[in-house]
GROMACS .gro file of C-alpha atoms in nm:
model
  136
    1UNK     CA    1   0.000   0.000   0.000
    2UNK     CA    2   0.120   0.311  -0.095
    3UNK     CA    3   0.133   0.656   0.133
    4UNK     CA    4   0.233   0.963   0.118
    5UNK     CA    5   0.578   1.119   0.098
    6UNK     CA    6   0.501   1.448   0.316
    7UNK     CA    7   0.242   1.539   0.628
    8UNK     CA    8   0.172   1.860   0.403
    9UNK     CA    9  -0.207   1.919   0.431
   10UNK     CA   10  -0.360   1.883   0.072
   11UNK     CA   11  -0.726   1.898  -0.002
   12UNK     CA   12  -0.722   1.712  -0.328
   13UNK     CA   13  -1.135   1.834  -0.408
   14UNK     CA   14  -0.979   2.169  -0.411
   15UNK     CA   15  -0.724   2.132  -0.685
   16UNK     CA   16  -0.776   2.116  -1.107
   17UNK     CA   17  -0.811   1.808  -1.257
   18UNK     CA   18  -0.491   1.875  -1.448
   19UNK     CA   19  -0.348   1.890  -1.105
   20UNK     CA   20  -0.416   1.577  -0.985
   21UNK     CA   21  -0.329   1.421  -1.316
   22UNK     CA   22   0.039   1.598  -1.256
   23UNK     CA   23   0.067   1.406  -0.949
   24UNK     CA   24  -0.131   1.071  -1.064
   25UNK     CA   25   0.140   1.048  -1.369
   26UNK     CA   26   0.425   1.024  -1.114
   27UNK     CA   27   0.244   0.749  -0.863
   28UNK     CA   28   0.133   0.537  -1.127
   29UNK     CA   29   0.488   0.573  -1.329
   30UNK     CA   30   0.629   0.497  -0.985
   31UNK     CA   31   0.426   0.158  -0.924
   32UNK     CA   32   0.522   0.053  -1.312
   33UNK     CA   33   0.886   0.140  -1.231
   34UNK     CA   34   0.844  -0.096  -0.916
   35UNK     CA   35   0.657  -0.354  -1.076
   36UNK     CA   36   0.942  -0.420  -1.331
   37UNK     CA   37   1.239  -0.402  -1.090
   38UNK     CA   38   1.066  -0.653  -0.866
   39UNK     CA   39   1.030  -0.910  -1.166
   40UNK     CA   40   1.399  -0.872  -1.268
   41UNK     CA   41   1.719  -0.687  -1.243
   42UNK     CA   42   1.813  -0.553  -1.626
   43UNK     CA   43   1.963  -0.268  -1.765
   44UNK     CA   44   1.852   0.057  -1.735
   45UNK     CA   45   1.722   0.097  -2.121
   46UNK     CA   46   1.554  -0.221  -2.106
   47UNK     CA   47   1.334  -0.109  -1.779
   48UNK     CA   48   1.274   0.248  -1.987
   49UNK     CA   49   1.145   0.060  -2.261
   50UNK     CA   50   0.926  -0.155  -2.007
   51UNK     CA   51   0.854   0.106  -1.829
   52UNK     CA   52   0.682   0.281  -2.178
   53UNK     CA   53   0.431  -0.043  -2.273
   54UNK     CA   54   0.242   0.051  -1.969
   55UNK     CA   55   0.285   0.427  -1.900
   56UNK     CA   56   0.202   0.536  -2.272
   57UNK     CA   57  -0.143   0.765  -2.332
   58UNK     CA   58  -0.264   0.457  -2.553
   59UNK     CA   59  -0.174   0.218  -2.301
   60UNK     CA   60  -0.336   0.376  -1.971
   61UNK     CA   61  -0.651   0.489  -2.212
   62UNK     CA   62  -0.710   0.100  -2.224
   63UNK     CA   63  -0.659   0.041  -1.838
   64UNK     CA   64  -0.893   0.345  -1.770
   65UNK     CA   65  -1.159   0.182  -2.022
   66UNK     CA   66  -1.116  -0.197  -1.839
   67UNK     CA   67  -1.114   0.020  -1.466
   68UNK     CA   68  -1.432   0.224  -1.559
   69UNK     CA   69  -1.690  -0.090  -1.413
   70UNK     CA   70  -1.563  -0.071  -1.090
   71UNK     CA   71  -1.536   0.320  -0.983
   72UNK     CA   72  -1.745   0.432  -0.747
   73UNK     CA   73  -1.948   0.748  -0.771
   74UNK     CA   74  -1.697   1.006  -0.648
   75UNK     CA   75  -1.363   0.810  -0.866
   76UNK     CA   76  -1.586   0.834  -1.155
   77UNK     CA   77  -1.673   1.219  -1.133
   78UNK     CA   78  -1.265   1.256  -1.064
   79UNK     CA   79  -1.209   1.034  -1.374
   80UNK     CA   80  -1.493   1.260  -1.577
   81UNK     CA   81  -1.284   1.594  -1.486
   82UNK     CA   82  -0.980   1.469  -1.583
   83UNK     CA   83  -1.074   1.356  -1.854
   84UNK     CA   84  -1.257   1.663  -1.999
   85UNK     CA   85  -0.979   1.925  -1.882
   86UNK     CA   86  -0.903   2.107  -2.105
   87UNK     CA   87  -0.547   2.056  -2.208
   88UNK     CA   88  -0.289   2.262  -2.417
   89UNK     CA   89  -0.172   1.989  -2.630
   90UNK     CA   90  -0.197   1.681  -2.754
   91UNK     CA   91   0.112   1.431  -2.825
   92UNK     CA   92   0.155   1.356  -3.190
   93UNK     CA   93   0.246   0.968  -3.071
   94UNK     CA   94  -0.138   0.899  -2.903
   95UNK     CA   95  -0.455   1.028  -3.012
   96UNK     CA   96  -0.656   1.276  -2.859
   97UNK     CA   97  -0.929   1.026  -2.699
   98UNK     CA   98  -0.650   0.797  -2.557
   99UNK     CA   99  -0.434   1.131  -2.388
  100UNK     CA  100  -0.777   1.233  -2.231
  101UNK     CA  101  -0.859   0.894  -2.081
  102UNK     CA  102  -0.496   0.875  -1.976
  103UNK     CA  103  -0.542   1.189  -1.841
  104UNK     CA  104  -0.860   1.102  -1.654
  105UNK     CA  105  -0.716   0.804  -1.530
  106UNK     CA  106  -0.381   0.987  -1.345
  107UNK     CA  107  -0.630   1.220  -1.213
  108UNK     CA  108  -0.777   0.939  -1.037
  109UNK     CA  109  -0.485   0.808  -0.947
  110UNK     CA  110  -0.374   1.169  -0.825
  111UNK     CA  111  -0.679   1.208  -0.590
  112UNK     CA  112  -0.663   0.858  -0.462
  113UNK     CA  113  -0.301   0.907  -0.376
  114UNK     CA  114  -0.341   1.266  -0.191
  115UNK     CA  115  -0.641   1.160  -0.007
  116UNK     CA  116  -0.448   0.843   0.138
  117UNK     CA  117  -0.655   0.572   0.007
  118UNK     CA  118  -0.364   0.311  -0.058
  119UNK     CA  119  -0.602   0.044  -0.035
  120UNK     CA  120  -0.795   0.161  -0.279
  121UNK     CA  121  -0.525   0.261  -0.500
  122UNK     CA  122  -0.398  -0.065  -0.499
  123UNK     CA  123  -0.713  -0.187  -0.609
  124UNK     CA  124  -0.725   0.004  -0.887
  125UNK     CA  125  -0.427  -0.061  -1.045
  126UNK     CA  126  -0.446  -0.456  -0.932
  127UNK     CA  127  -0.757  -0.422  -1.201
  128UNK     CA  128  -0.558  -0.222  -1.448
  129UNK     CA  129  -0.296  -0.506  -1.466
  130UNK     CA  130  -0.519  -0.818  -1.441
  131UNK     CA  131  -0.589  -1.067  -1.663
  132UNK     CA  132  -0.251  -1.159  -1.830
  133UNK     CA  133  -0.231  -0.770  -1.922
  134UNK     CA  134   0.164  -0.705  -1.968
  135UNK     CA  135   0.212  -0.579  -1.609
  136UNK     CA  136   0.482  -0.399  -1.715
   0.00000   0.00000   0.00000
């Protein structure tokens, strides 16, 4: 279970979607990055180019599409904001559907991280990597 790094007060409901989604990027790179140390020691451009199957826009779009089910009320309406922020750009490698999902889904990720629900998070991304899914 995952918790937090600082005792700084944060009211995640408070902050922009595009917020949480800077902070979701870095948990759920973080628990990819873990994931494929744990299986193996290699070198470090092999675990990059692990690291990228899972934490791509087209990639996370599909986890956030398989994780949709099983939100509750409140991770849905975080998912729903993050996904239709408004954002600056889009990457020329994913499309602009997939960056918003993936975008939706680190703002989930983001929220569920700054209001301490490790549990939960763990959940969540034990469903985005089920089912034979390259876990990284």
């Amino acid at each position: 279970m995952i918790s937090r790094f600082t005792d700084k007060k944060c009211d995640a409901g408070m902050l922009s979607p595009l917020t949480l989604a800077f902070i979701g990027d870095t948990v759920f790179d973080l628990y990819v990055r873990e994931t494929i140390i744990c299986q193996a020691n290699r070198p470090a451009k092999m675990l990059h180019g692990e690291a990228i199957k899972s934490v791509s826009a087209a990639a996370q779009a599909k986890k956030a599409e398989k994780l949709l089910p099983f939100l509750n009320e409140d991770e849905l309406a975080v998912f729903k904001r993050g996904r239709n922020a408004h954002t600056n750009h889009v990457p020329k490698n994913s499309s602009e559907r997939d960056y918003h999902y993936a975008t939706g889904l680190e703002a989930l990720v983001g929220w569920l991280y700054l209001n301490e629900k490790g549990e939960r998070l763990d959940e969540i991304m034990k469903i985005c990597f089920e089912d034979g899914e390259e876990r990284a």
